[in-house]
């Protein structure tokens, strides 16, 4: 039980990516940030993303190598590639300020 999706290009304002997510007991998720053409941005790849394991969290900050700051990418067109595993449910995502 898993899958992934990639968003259309978008622009955002803020410094963190926050998820409304439920990973249950064994689920995991990861997020990659890509440029508008779909090329992974160094430092924000799936491999860089810290595994997200947050049971029923409405505002779980995504981190890459322990860092949640995405402000350097604000106002540029980006795509999100989201990987969900083992029954994880993603209800929403948003960019905000602060963790």
JSON list of N, CA, C and O in Angstrom, two decimals, residues 13 16 25-26 35 39 45 47 61 75 85:
[
{"chain": "A", "resi": 13, "resn": "UNK", "atom": "N", "xyz": [4.81, 31.07, -0.47]},
{"chain": "A", "resi": 13, "resn": "UNK", "atom": "CA", "xyz": [5.37, 32.05, 0.45]},
{"chain": "A", "resi": 13, "resn": "UNK", "atom": "C", "xyz": [5.46, 31.35, 1.80]},
{"chain": "A", "resi": 13, "resn": "UNK", "atom": "O", "xyz": [4.52, 30.66, 2.21]},
{"chain": "A", "resi": 16, "resn": "UNK", "atom": "N", "xyz": [8.45, 26.99, 5.85]},
{"chain": "A", "resi": 16, "resn": "UNK", "atom": "CA", "xyz": [8.37, 25.56, 6.14]},
{"chain": "A", "resi": 16, "resn": "UNK", "atom": "C", "xyz": [7.22, 24.94, 5.35]},
{"chain": "A", "resi": 16, "resn": "UNK", "atom": "O", "xyz": [6.23, 25.60, 5.04]},
{"chain": "A", "resi": 25, "resn": "UNK", "atom": "N", "xyz": [0.61, 3.34, 12.56]},
{"chain": "A", "resi": 25, "resn": "UNK", "atom": "CA", "xyz": [1.72, 2.77, 13.31]},
{"chain": "A", "resi": 25, "resn": "UNK", "atom": "C", "xyz": [2.96, 2.50, 12.50]},
{"chain": "A", "resi": 25, "resn": "UNK", "atom": "O", "xyz": [4.08, 2.62, 12.99]},
{"chain": "A", "resi": 26, "resn": "UNK", "atom": "N", "xyz": [2.81, 2.14, 11.21]},
{"chain": "A", "resi": 26, "resn": "UNK", "atom": "CA", "xyz": [3.98, 1.73, 10.44]},
{"chain": "A", "resi": 26, "resn": "UNK", "atom": "C", "xyz": [4.23, 2.56, 9.19]},
{"chain": "A", "resi": 26, "resn": "UNK", "atom": "O", "xyz": [5.20, 2.33, 8.48]},
{"chain": "A", "resi": 35, "resn": "UNK", "atom": "N", "xyz": [12.30, 21.58, -9.34]},
{"chain": "A", "resi": 35, "resn": "UNK", "atom": "CA", "xyz": [12.08, 22.82, -10.06]},
{"chain": "A", "resi": 35, "resn": "UNK", "atom": "C", "xyz": [10.87, 22.65, -10.98]},
{"chain": "A", "resi": 35, "resn": "UNK", "atom": "O", "xyz": [10.26, 21.57, -11.03]},
{"chain": "A", "resi": 39, "resn": "UNK", "atom": "N", "xyz": [13.07, 18.61, -12.17]},
{"chain": "A", "resi": 39, "resn": "UNK", "atom": "CA", "xyz": [14.41, 18.21, -11.73]},
{"chain": "A", "resi": 39, "resn": "UNK", "atom": "C", "xyz": [14.51, 18.40, -10.22]},
{"chain": "A", "resi": 39, "resn": "UNK", "atom": "O", "xyz": [14.22, 19.50, -9.72]},
{"chain": "A", "resi": 45, "resn": "UNK", "atom": "N", "xyz": [15.95, 16.50, -2.12]},
{"chain": "A", "resi": 45, "resn": "UNK", "atom": "CA", "xyz": [15.56, 15.29, -2.83]},
{"chain": "A", "resi": 45, "resn": "UNK", "atom": "C", "xyz": [14.87, 14.31, -1.88]},
{"chain": "A", "resi": 45, "resn": "UNK", "atom": "O", "xyz": [14.90, 14.49, -0.65]},
{"chain": "A", "resi": 47, "resn": "UNK", "atom": "N", "xyz": [15.94, 11.40, -1.18]},
{"chain": "A", "resi": 47, "resn": "UNK", "atom": "CA", "xyz": [17.00, 10.83, -0.34]},
{"chain": "A", "resi": 47, "resn": "UNK", "atom": "C", "xyz": [17.42, 11.76, 0.78]},
{"chain": "A", "resi": 47, "resn": "UNK", "atom": "O", "xyz": [17.85, 11.31, 1.85]},
{"chain": "A", "resi": 61, "resn": "UNK", "atom": "N", "xyz": [6.10, 19.44, 10.25]},
{"chain": "A", "resi": 61, "resn": "UNK", "atom": "CA", "xyz": [7.06, 20.11, 9.37]},
{"chain": "A", "resi": 61, "resn": "UNK", "atom": "C", "xyz": [7.95, 19.08, 8.69]},
{"chain": "A", "resi": 61, "resn": "UNK", "atom": "O", "xyz": [8.49, 18.18, 9.33]},
{"chain": "A", "resi": 75, "resn": "UNK", "atom": "N", "xyz": [8.79, 31.94, -3.88]},
{"chain": "A", "resi": 75, "resn": "UNK", "atom": "CA", "xyz": [8.53, 32.77, -5.07]},
{"chain": "A", "resi": 75, "resn": "UNK", "atom": "C", "xyz": [9.06, 32.18, -6.37]},
{"chain": "A", "resi": 75, "resn": "UNK", "atom": "O", "xyz": [8.85, 32.75, -7.42]},
{"chain": "A", "resi": 85, "resn": "UNK", "atom": "N", "xyz": [3.95, 5.55, 2.01]},
{"chain": "A", "resi": 85, "resn": "UNK", "atom": "CA", "xyz": [4.14, 4.10, 2.14]},
{"chain": "A", "resi": 85, "resn": "UNK", "atom": "C", "xyz": [3.32, 3.54, 3.30]},
{"chain": "A", "resi": 85, "resn": "UNK", "atom": "O", "xyz": [3.09, 4.23, 4.29]}
]
